[in-house]
Coordinates of C-alpha atoms in Angstrom, one line a residue:
Chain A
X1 CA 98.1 98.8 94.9
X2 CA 101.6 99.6 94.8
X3 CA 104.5 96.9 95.2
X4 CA 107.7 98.3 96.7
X5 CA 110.5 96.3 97.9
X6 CA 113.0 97.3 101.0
X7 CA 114.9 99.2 98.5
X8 CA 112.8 102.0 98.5
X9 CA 111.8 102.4 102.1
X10 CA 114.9 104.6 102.4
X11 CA 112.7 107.6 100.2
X12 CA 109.7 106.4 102.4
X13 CA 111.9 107.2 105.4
X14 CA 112.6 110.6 103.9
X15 CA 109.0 111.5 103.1
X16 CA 107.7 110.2 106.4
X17 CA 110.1 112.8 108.3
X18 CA 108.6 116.0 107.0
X19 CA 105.3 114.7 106.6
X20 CA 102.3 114.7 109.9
X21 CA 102.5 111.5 111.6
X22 CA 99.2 110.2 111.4
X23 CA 97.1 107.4 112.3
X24 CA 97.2 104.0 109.5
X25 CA 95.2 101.2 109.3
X26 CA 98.2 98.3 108.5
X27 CA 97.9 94.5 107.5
X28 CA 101.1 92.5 108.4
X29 CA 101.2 89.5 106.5
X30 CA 104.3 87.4 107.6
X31 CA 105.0 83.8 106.4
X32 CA 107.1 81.3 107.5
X33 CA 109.6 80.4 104.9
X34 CA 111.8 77.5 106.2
X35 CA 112.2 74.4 105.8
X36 CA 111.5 72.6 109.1
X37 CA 111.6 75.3 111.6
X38 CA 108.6 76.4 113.4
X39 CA 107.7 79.7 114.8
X40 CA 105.9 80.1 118.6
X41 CA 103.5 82.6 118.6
X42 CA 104.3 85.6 117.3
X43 CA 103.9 89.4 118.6
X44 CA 103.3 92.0 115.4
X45 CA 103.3 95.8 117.1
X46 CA 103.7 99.4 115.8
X47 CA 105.0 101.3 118.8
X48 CA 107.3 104.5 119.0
X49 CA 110.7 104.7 117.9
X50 CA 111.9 105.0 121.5
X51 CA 110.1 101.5 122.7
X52 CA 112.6 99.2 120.7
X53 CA 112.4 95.5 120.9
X54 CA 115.5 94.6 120.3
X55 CA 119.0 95.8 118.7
X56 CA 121.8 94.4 116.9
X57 CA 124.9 94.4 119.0
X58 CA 122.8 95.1 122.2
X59 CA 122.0 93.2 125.3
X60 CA 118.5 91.4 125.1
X61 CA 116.1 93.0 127.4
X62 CA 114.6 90.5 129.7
X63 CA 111.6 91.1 127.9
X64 CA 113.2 89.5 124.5
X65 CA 114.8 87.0 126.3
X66 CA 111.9 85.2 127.6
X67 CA 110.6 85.5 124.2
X68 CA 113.4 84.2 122.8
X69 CA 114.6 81.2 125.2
X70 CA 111.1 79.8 125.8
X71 CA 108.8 81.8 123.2
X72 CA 106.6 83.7 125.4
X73 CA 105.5 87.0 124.4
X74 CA 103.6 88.2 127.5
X75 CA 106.6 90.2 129.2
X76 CA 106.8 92.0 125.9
X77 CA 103.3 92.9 125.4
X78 CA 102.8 94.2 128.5
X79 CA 105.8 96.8 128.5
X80 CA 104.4 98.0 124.9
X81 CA 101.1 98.1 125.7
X82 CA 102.3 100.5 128.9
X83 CA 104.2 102.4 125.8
X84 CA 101.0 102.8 124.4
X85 CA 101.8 100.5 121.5
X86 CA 99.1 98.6 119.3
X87 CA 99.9 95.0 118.8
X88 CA 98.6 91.9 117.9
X89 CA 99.4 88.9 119.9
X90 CA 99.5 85.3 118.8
X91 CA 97.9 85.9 115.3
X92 CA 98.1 82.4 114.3
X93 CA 96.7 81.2 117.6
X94 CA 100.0 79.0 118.6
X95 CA 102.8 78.1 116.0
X96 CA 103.4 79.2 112.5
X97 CA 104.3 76.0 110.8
X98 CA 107.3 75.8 108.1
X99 CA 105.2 77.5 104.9
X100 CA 102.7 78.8 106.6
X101 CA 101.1 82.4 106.6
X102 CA 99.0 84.9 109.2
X103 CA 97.7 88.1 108.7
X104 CA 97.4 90.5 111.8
X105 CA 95.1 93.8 111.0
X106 CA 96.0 96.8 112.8
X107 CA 95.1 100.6 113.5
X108 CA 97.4 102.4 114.8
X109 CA 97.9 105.6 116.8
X110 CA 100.1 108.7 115.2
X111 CA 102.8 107.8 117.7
X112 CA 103.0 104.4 116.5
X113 CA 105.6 104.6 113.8
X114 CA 107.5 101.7 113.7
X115 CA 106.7 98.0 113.2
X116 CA 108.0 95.3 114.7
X117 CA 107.2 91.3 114.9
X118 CA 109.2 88.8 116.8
X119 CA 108.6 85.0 117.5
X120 CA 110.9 82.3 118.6
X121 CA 112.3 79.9 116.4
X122 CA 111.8 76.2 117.4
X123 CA 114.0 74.3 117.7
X124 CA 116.7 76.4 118.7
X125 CA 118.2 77.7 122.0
X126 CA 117.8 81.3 121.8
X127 CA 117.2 82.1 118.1
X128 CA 114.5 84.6 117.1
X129 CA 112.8 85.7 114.2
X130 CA 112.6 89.5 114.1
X131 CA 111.7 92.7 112.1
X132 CA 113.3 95.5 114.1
X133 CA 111.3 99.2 114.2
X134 CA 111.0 99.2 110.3
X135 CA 109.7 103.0 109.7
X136 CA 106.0 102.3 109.1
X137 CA 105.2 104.0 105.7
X138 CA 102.7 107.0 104.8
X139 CA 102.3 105.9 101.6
X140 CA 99.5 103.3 100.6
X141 CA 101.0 100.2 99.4
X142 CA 102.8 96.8 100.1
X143 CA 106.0 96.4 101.3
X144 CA 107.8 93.3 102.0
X145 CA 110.9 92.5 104.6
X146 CA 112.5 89.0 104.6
X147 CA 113.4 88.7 108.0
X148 CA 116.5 87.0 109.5
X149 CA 116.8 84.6 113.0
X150 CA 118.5 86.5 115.7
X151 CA 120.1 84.8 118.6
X152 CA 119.5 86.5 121.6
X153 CA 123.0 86.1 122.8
X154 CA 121.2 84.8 126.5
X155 CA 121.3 81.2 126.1
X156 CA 124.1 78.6 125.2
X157 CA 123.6 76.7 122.1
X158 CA 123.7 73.5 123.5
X159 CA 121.5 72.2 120.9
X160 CA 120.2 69.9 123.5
X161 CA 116.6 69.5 124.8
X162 CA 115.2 70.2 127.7
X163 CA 112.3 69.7 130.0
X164 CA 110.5 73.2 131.2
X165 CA 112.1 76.5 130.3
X166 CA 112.9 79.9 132.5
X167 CA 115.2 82.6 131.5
X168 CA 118.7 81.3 131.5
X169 CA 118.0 77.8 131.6
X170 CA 120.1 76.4 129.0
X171 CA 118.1 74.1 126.6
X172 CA 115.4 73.8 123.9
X173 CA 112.2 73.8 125.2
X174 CA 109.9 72.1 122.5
X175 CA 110.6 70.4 119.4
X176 CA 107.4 70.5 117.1
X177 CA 109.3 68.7 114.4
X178 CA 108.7 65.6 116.4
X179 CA 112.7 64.7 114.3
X180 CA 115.1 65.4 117.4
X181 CA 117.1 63.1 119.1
X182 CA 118.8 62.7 122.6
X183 CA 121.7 62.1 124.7
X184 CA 123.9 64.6 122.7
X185 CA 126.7 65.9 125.1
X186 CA 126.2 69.2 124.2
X187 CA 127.7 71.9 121.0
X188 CA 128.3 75.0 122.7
X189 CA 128.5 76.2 125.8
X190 CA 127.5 80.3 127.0
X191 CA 127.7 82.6 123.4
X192 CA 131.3 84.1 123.6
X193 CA 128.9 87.0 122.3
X194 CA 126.1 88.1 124.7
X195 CA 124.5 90.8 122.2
X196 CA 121.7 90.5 120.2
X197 CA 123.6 89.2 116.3
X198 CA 122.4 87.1 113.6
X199 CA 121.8 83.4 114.6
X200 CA 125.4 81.6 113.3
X201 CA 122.7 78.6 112.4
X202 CA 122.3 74.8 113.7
X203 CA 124.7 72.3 113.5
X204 CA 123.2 69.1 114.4
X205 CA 124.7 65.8 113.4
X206 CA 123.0 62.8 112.3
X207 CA 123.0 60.2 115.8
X208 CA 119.8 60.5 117.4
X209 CA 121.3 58.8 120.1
X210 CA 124.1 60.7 121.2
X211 CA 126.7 63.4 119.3
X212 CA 127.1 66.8 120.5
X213 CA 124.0 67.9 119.3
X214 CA 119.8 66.3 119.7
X215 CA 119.4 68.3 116.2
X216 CA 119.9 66.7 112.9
X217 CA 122.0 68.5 110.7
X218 CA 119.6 67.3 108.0
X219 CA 116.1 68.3 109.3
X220 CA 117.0 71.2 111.6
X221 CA 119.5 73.3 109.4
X222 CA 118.3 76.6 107.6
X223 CA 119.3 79.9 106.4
X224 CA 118.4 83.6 106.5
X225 CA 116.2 84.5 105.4
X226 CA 113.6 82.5 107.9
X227 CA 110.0 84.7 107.1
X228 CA 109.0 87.3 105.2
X229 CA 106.7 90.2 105.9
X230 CA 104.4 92.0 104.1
X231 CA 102.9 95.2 105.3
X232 CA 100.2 96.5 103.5
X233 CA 99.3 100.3 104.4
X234 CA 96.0 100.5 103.7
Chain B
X1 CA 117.2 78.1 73.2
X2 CA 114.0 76.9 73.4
X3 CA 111.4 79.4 73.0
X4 CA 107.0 78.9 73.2
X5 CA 105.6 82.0 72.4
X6 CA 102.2 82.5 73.5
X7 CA 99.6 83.8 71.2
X8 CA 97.0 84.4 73.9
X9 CA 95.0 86.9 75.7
X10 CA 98.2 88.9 75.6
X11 CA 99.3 89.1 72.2
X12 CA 95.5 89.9 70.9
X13 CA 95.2 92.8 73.9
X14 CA 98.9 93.6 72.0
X15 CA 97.6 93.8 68.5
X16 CA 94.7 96.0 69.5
X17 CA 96.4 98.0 71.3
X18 CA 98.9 98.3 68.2
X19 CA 95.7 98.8 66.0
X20 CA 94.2 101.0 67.8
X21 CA 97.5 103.0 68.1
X22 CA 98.1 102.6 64.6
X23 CA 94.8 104.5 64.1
X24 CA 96.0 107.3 66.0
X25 CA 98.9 107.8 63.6
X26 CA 100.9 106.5 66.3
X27 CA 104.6 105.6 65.4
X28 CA 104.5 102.0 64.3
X29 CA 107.6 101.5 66.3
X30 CA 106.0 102.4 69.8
X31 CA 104.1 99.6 69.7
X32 CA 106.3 96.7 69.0
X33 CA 106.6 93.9 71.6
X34 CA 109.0 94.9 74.4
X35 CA 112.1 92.2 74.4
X36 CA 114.3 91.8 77.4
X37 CA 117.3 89.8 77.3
X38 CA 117.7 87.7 80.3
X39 CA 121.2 87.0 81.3
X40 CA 121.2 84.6 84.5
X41 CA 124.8 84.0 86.2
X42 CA 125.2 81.1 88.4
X43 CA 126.6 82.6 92.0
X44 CA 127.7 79.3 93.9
X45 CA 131.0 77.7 94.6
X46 CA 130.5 74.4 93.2
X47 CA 126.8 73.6 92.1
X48 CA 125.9 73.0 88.8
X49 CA 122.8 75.4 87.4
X50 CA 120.7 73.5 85.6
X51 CA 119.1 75.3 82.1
X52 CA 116.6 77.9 83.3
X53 CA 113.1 78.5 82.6
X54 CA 112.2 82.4 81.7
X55 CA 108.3 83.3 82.0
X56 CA 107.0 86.9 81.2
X57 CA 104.2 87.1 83.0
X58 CA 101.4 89.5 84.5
X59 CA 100.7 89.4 87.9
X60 CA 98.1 86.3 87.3
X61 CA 100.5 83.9 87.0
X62 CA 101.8 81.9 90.0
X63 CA 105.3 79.9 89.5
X64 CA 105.4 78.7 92.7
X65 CA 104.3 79.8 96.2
X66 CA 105.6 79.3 99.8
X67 CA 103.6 76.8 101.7
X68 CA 101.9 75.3 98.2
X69 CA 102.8 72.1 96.5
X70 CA 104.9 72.1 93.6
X71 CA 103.3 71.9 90.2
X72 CA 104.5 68.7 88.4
X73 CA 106.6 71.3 85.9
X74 CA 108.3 72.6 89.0
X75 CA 109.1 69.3 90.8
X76 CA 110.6 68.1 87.4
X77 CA 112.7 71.3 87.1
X78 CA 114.1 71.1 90.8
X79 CA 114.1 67.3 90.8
X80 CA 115.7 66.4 87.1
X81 CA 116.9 69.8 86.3
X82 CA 114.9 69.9 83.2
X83 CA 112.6 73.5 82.5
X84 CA 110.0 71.9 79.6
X85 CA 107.5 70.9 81.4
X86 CA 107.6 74.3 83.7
X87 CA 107.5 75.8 80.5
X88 CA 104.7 74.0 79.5
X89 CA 102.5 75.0 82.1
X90 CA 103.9 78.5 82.3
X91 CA 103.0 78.7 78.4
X92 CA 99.9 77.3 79.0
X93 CA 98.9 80.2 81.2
X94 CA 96.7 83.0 79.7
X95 CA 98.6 85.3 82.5
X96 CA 101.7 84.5 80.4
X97 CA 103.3 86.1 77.6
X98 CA 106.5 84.2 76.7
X99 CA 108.6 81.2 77.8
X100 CA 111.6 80.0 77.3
X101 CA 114.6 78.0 78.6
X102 CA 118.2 78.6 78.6
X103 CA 120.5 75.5 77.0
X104 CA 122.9 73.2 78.9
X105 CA 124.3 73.3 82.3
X106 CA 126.2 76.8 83.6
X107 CA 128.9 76.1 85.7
X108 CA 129.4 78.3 88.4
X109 CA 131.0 81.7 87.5
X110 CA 129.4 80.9 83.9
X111 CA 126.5 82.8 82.7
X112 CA 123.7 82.5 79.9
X113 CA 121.0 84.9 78.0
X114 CA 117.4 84.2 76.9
X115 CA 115.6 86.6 75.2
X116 CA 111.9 87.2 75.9
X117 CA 109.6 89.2 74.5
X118 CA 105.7 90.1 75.3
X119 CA 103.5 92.9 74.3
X120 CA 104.4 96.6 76.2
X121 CA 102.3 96.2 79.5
X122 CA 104.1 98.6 82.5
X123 CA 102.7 95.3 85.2
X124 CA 104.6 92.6 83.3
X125 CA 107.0 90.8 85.2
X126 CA 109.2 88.1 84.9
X127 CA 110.2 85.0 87.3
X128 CA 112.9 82.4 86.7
X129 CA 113.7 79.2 88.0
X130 CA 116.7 76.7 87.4
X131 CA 118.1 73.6 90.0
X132 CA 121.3 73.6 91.5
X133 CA 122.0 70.1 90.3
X134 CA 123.8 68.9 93.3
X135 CA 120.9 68.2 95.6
X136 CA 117.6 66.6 95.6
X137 CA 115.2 69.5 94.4
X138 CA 116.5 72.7 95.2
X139 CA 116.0 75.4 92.5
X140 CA 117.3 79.0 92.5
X141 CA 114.2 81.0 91.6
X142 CA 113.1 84.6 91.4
X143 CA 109.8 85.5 91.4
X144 CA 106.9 88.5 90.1
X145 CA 109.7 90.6 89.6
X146 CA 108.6 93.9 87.7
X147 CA 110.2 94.8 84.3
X148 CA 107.2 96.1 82.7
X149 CA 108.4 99.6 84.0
X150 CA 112.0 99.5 82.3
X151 CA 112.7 101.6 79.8
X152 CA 114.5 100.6 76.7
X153 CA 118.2 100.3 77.1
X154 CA 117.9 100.0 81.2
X155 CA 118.9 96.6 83.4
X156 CA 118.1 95.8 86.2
X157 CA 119.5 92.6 88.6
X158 CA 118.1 90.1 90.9
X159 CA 119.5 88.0 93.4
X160 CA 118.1 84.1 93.2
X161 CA 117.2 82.6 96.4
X162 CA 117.4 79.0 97.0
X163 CA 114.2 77.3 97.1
X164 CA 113.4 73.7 98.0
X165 CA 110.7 72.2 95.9
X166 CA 109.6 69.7 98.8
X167 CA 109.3 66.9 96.3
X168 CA 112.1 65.1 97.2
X169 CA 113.9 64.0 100.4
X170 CA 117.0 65.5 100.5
X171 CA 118.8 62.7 101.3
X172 CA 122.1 63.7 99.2
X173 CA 123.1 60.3 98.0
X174 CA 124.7 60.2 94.9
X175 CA 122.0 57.8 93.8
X176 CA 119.0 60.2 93.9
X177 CA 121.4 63.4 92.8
X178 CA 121.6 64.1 89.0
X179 CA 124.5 66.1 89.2
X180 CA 126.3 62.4 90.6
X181 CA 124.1 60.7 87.8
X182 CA 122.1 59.7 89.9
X183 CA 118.2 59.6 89.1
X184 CA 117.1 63.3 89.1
X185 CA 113.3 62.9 88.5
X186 CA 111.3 60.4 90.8
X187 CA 107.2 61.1 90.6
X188 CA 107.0 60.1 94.5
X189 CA 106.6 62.8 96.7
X190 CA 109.0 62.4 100.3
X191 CA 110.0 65.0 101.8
X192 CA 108.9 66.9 105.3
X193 CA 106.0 68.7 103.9
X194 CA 104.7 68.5 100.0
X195 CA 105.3 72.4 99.7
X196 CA 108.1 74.8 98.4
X197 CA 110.0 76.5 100.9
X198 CA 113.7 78.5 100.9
X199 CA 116.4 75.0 100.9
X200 CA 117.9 75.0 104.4
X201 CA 121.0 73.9 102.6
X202 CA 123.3 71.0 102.2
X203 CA 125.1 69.3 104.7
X204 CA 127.7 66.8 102.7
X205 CA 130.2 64.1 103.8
X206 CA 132.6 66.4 104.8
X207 CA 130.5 68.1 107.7
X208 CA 129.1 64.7 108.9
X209 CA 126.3 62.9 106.6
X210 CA 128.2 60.1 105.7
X211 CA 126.0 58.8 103.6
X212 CA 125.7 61.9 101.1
X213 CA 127.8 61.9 98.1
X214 CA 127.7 65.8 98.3
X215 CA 131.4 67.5 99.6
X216 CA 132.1 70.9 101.1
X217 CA 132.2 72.4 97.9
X218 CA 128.8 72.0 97.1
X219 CA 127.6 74.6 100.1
X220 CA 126.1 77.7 99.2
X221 CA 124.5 80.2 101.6
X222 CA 122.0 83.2 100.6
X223 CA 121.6 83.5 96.7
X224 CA 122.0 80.5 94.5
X225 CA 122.4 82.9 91.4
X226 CA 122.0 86.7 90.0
X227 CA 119.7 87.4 87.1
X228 CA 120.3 90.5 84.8
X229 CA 117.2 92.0 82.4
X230 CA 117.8 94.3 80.2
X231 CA 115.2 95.2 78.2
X232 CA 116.4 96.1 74.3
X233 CA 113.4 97.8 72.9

């Protein structure tokens, strides 16, 4: 089996563009590789290059958004599956805890070029773990992607919980870490940028009671990258 | 330096090969052991790198894995900042084909070599871990990366991520931080999870834990540290 590293994906790319598209039986390993922050479930798809997920510096569709604020993937499937994509959703059957791996196995159609997984991060406002259309290579072989946390630029990051979520509704849904506090008075309000960019991280402080934020700068801080995916092209 | 070479699976498939070779009228110089020098560069503001541990490995070694438990070698690397026992167990390994650790502390900007060596074998790889001595059990590490394909005279260089060992709490005090002399090794186990994962960080006094003895200096975001191989022959 060959090992390749995102380095070379740029000859991939090349190769793929003068070679037939054709169809790929793919394995898309992706691990959680933070400390203390959990993943809801995730959504792995190869789908055309036009049916992008999400972009860097654009608005989050509503789609994203809902995946992002309160980490539910079914607005998202359903547009991809009407773009014909094939997808795995939920793989690990509800969160990916910090360290943890799953594998989703697909076959995918000639059209289906690019690969991308998404999943919420938890606990954060609007921060999402993404792989964005990665060019899905003709070559047999594994190829890994470390992955960074997006924020969708949709939700403020209060840093405060709340109870229920809908798009919009400021607040963290869920906290699996079972380590947040309460009656923080809030970090930030709306994102001064409303585009998809990478997540500036969490703050937090260290009064469970009270502060600005219900995070604890010790339990609920982390860094890029947040997962790491491995695509084996089988 | 400290160096264990292994005289193992490896170095007997080595001297066969090398027989066999030598049979064939083969240049006697083709078949020498491959040596890499190892030059590792500490890339942080203010951290202390603690001495590293070099393994040459083939792919059946495992330092460390996401999600698993730390092996005792590890924790004490990332706890105490000390590479034996790693080195121990890394030398104990049939999958491995030399280990060694670098000597002292490197301060940041500073950098070290190690030389390795280990019979030609185009899979062999190399991974490298040290601790940032100013937390609990972090470690910059670099792992299964492949130098078996080199050729002689050619470098290559890695970025280190920042693991945590999940061994420790990382409470930052100065008592449980060697780099503050406080203890560095403790055999309990107390943090979130009993598994390595990437370090989330430090927070320090000056952004709010008040009871850390860590300051703003001793941040670091992305890689901990840059490895260079070359490989000599």
């Amino acid at each position: 089996m060959q090992h390749h590293r995102i380095a070379t994906l740029g000859l991939a790319a090349a190769l793929l563009a003068t070679a037939p598209a054709a169809a790929a039986s793919l394995d898309v390993t992706v691990t959680n590789l933070s400390h203390n922050i959990y993943f809801t479930p995730l959504l792995v798809a190869a789908h055309p290059a036009t049916s992008d997920l999400f972009s860097v510096g654009m608005a989050a569709s509503a789609d994203l958004q809902i995946m992002a604020e309160c980490g539910d993937i079914a607005a998202l499937s359903t547009t991809l599956a009407g773009a014909a994509a094939d997808l795995v959703a939920n793989p690990a059957a509800g969160l990916l805890a910090p360290g943890a791996s799953t594998t989703a196995m697909l076959t995918t159609a000639s059209a289906n070029t690019r690969l991308s997984v998404v999943a919420m991060g938890l606990p954060t406002n609007d921060g999402f773990v993404g792989l964005d259309s990665a060019t899905i290579p003709s070559a047999p072989g594994t190829y890994t992607f470390d992955l960074n946390l997006y924020d969708a630029g949709t939700e403020a990051n209060d840093e405060l919980f709340s109870t229920g979520c809908s798009a919009g509704l400021p607040g963290i849904p869920a906290d699996p870490t079972m380590l947040g506090g309460t009656g923080g008075t809030g970090v930030a309000g709306a994102d001064a940028t409303a585009t998809v960019h990478v997540h500036r991280g969490t703050l937090g402080d260290t009064n469970a009671t009270g502060g600005a934020s219900d995070l604890d700068s010790t339990v609920h801080r982390w860094q890029n990258p947040v997962a790491r995916v491995e695509l084996t092209v089988n | 330096m400290n160096h264990t070479i292994v005289i193992r699976g490896l170095a007997v498939a080595g001297a066969l090969s090398a027989a066999l070779l030598a049979g064939g009228c083969q240049d006697a110089a083709k078949v020498a052991p491959a040596l890499y020098t190892v030059t590792y560069t500490n890339a942080t503001h203010g951290q202390p790198l603690a001495p590293a541990a070099v393994v040459l490995h083939t792919p059946g070694y495992t330092p460390w894995q996401i999600g698993a438990a730390a092996s005792d070698g590890l924790e004490l690397l990332a706890e105490g900042g000390d590479p034996s026992g790693f080195v121990n167990e890394a030398a104990a390994d049939t999958a491995v084909a030399d280990a060694a650790s670098g000597a002292g502390l490197t301060l940041p900007g500073n950098a070290r070599t190690v030389t390795v060596g280990a019979p030609r074998r185009p899979d062999m790889r190399i991974s490298v871990a040290a601790m940032l001595g100013a937390t609990n059990d972090g470690f910059a590490g670099l792992k299964d990366a492949l130098v078996g394909d080199m050729a002689a005279g050619e470098s290559r260089t890695f970025p280190l991520s920042v693991y945590d060992a999940g061994t420790e709490a990382n409470t930052e005090t100065a008592a449980t931080v060697p780099a503050l002399m406080g203890t560095g090794y403790d055999a309990a186990r107390d943090d979130l999870r009993d598994q390595v994962t990437l370090h989330a960080g430090v927070v320090t006094a000056d952004d709010g834990l008040a009871t850390s003895g860590l300051g703003e200096g001793h941040r670091w975001l992305g890689p901990g540290a840059m490895v260079t191989v070359q490989r000599d022959r």
